[in-house]
Amino acid sequence: MSTIFIIVATVLFSYKGFNDLYFFRKYEFHIGSIRAGEHIRMISSGFLHADLGHLFFNMFTLYIFAPVVINYFGDISFILIYLISLVFGSLLTLVMHKNDYSYRAIGASGAVTGIIYSAILLQPDMMLGLFYVIPIPAYLFGIGYLLYSIYGMKAQNDNIGHTAHFGGAIGGYLITIIKQPSMLEDNIFMVLLLAIPIVILFIMAKMGKL
């Protein structure tokens, strides 16, 4: 029910945005407005989408990965991880683009990526379909996805919010470990392996490579 609740809320909010440009502009992620004090945009933007395709892809992906997190933690914790991942995605985007006052973004991708990374951390040996065809272990998918996000953040040659994806993954990663600290003993190798892209990001940021 928690997954359905988030999907319904996102569909309704996005649909309102499809048909009301003022509403869309009022609640999208916009650096200038956020720095002026409109912090609600850091959450509300995660419930807006550009079109039906964008909305469907995010909600379908959430529907696929949500059961793993819910089975481990329950509905309330699932929603908590989702919202915290959304905030982490917005925070990282704000930090990385703080001087670009015209920067805008929308979509649940950061929150969804947080759920994906949480699910991978909880069940790293599950198999995923790369391009929905090629079987690949979940942990390899997660590492590859974040490395690609770093490339996208550096290249800036598309309209995808790679920074929000990465921030969401960090949120999902941290909250999952906090909620299940036993994995630091039971599966420390996988915890460290999945941290590699996060460490690379912060090293590149420190060196001014992003």
mmCIF file of N, CA and C in Angstrom, residues 130-131 140-163 165-166 197-198 200-201 204 210:
data_model
loop_
_atom_site.group_PDB
_atom_site.id
_atom_site.type_symbol
_atom_site.label_atom_id
_atom_site.label_comp_id
_atom_site.label_asym_id
_atom_site.label_seq_id
_atom_site.Cartn_x
_atom_site.Cartn_y
_atom_site.Cartn_z
ATOM 1 N N LEU A 130 19.936 -5.969 -17.606
ATOM 2 C CA LEU A 130 20.482 -4.773 -18.229
ATOM 3 C C LEU A 130 19.802 -4.576 -19.568
ATOM 4 N N PHE A 131 19.222 -3.383 -19.754
ATOM 5 C CA PHE A 131 18.384 -3.110 -20.923
ATOM 6 C C PHE A 131 17.220 -4.101 -20.993
ATOM 7 N N LEU A 140 26.759 -5.057 -9.437
ATOM 8 C CA LEU A 140 27.469 -4.529 -10.599
ATOM 9 C C LEU A 140 26.642 -3.454 -11.290
ATOM 10 N N PHE A 141 25.341 -3.693 -11.363
ATOM 11 C CA PHE A 141 24.446 -2.696 -11.943
ATOM 12 C C PHE A 141 24.520 -1.390 -11.153
ATOM 13 N N GLY A 142 24.455 -1.491 -9.807
ATOM 14 C CA GLY A 142 24.475 -0.300 -8.964
ATOM 15 C C GLY A 142 25.759 0.490 -9.118
ATOM 16 N N ILE A 143 26.896 -0.196 -9.101
ATOM 17 C CA ILE A 143 28.186 0.478 -9.254
ATOM 18 C C ILE A 143 28.291 1.118 -10.637
ATOM 19 N N GLY A 144 27.927 0.368 -11.657
ATOM 20 C CA GLY A 144 27.986 0.899 -13.020
ATOM 21 C C GLY A 144 27.076 2.094 -13.227
ATOM 22 N N TYR A 145 25.897 2.028 -12.626
ATOM 23 C CA TYR A 145 24.931 3.114 -12.771
ATOM 24 C C TYR A 145 25.478 4.409 -12.166
ATOM 25 N N LEU A 146 26.101 4.309 -10.980
ATOM 26 C CA LEU A 146 26.632 5.509 -10.342
ATOM 27 C C LEU A 146 27.875 6.026 -11.057
ATOM 28 N N LEU A 147 28.686 5.137 -11.587
ATOM 29 C CA LEU A 147 29.842 5.586 -12.367
ATOM 30 C C LEU A 147 29.372 6.324 -13.623
ATOM 31 N N TYR A 148 28.310 5.802 -14.231
ATOM 32 C CA TYR A 148 27.739 6.503 -15.397
ATOM 33 C C TYR A 148 27.171 7.854 -14.989
ATOM 34 N N SER A 149 26.585 7.930 -13.785
ATOM 35 C CA SER A 149 26.050 9.203 -13.301
ATOM 36 C C SER A 149 27.167 10.223 -13.126
ATOM 37 N N ILE A 150 28.334 9.781 -12.639
ATOM 38 C CA ILE A 150 29.483 10.683 -12.512
ATOM 39 C C ILE A 150 29.881 11.209 -13.890
ATOM 40 N N TYR A 151 29.914 10.302 -14.870
ATOM 41 C CA TYR A 151 30.229 10.720 -16.242
ATOM 42 C C TYR A 151 29.217 11.755 -16.735
ATOM 43 N N GLY A 152 27.923 11.486 -16.479
ATOM 44 C CA GLY A 152 26.886 12.415 -16.908
ATOM 45 C C GLY A 152 26.998 13.769 -16.225
ATOM 46 N N MET A 153 27.356 13.776 -14.940
ATOM 47 C CA MET A 153 27.533 15.028 -14.210
ATOM 48 C C MET A 153 28.684 15.845 -14.799
ATOM 49 N N LYS A 154 29.741 15.155 -15.201
ATOM 50 C CA LYS A 154 30.919 15.827 -15.752
ATOM 51 C C LYS A 154 30.680 16.289 -17.191
ATOM 52 N N ALA A 155 30.054 15.436 -17.991
ATOM 53 C CA ALA A 155 29.849 15.756 -19.407
ATOM 54 C C ALA A 155 28.777 16.820 -19.617
ATOM 55 N N GLN A 156 27.684 16.741 -18.832
ATOM 56 C CA GLN A 156 26.576 17.698 -18.942
ATOM 57 C C GLN A 156 26.100 17.838 -20.391
ATOM 58 N N ASN A 157 25.904 16.693 -21.045
ATOM 59 C CA ASN A 157 25.500 16.715 -22.448
ATOM 60 C C ASN A 157 24.096 16.163 -22.670
ATOM 61 N N ASP A 158 23.301 16.108 -21.580
ATOM 62 C CA ASP A 158 21.921 15.665 -21.726
ATOM 63 C C ASP A 158 21.063 16.393 -20.689
ATOM 64 N N ASN A 159 19.781 16.083 -20.670
ATOM 65 C CA ASN A 159 18.859 16.741 -19.739
ATOM 66 C C ASN A 159 18.513 15.860 -18.546
ATOM 67 N N ILE A 160 19.338 14.873 -18.279
ATOM 68 C CA ILE A 160 19.086 13.945 -17.176
ATOM 69 C C ILE A 160 19.690 14.492 -15.892
ATOM 70 N N GLY A 161 18.967 14.382 -14.788
ATOM 71 C CA GLY A 161 19.447 14.890 -13.504
ATOM 72 C C GLY A 161 20.369 13.905 -12.815
ATOM 73 N N HIS A 162 21.563 13.702 -13.371
ATOM 74 C CA HIS A 162 22.502 12.725 -12.822
ATOM 75 C C HIS A 162 22.868 13.036 -11.369
ATOM 76 N N THR A 163 22.972 14.323 -11.049
ATOM 77 C CA THR A 163 23.350 14.700 -9.685
ATOM 78 C C THR A 163 22.303 14.248 -8.685
ATOM 79 N N HIS A 165 20.250 11.748 -9.072
ATOM 80 C CA HIS A 165 20.346 10.291 -9.003
ATOM 81 C C HIS A 165 21.410 9.884 -7.986
ATOM 82 N N PHE A 166 22.563 10.536 -8.100
ATOM 83 C CA PHE A 166 23.674 10.173 -7.223
ATOM 84 C C PHE A 166 23.365 10.526 -5.773
ATOM 85 N N PRO A 197 31.834 4.124 -5.897
ATOM 86 C CA PRO A 197 31.458 5.291 -6.706
ATOM 87 C C PRO A 197 31.250 6.552 -5.870
ATOM 88 N N ILE A 198 30.744 6.396 -4.643
ATOM 89 C CA ILE A 198 30.510 7.543 -3.767
ATOM 90 C C ILE A 198 31.847 8.188 -3.393
ATOM 91 N N ILE A 200 34.631 7.968 -5.123
ATOM 92 C CA ILE A 200 35.166 8.566 -6.352
ATOM 93 C C ILE A 200 34.549 9.937 -6.596
ATOM 94 N N LEU A 201 33.238 10.042 -6.380
ATOM 95 C CA LEU A 201 32.567 11.326 -6.583
ATOM 96 C C LEU A 201 33.155 12.408 -5.687
ATOM 97 N N MET A 204 36.663 13.440 -6.784
ATOM 98 C CA MET A 204 36.628 14.278 -7.974
ATOM 99 C C MET A 204 36.122 15.680 -7.651
ATOM 100 N N LEU A 210 34.616 18.096 -11.302
ATOM 101 C CA LEU A 210 33.205 18.043 -11.699
ATOM 102 C C LEU A 210 32.689 19.454 -12.001
#
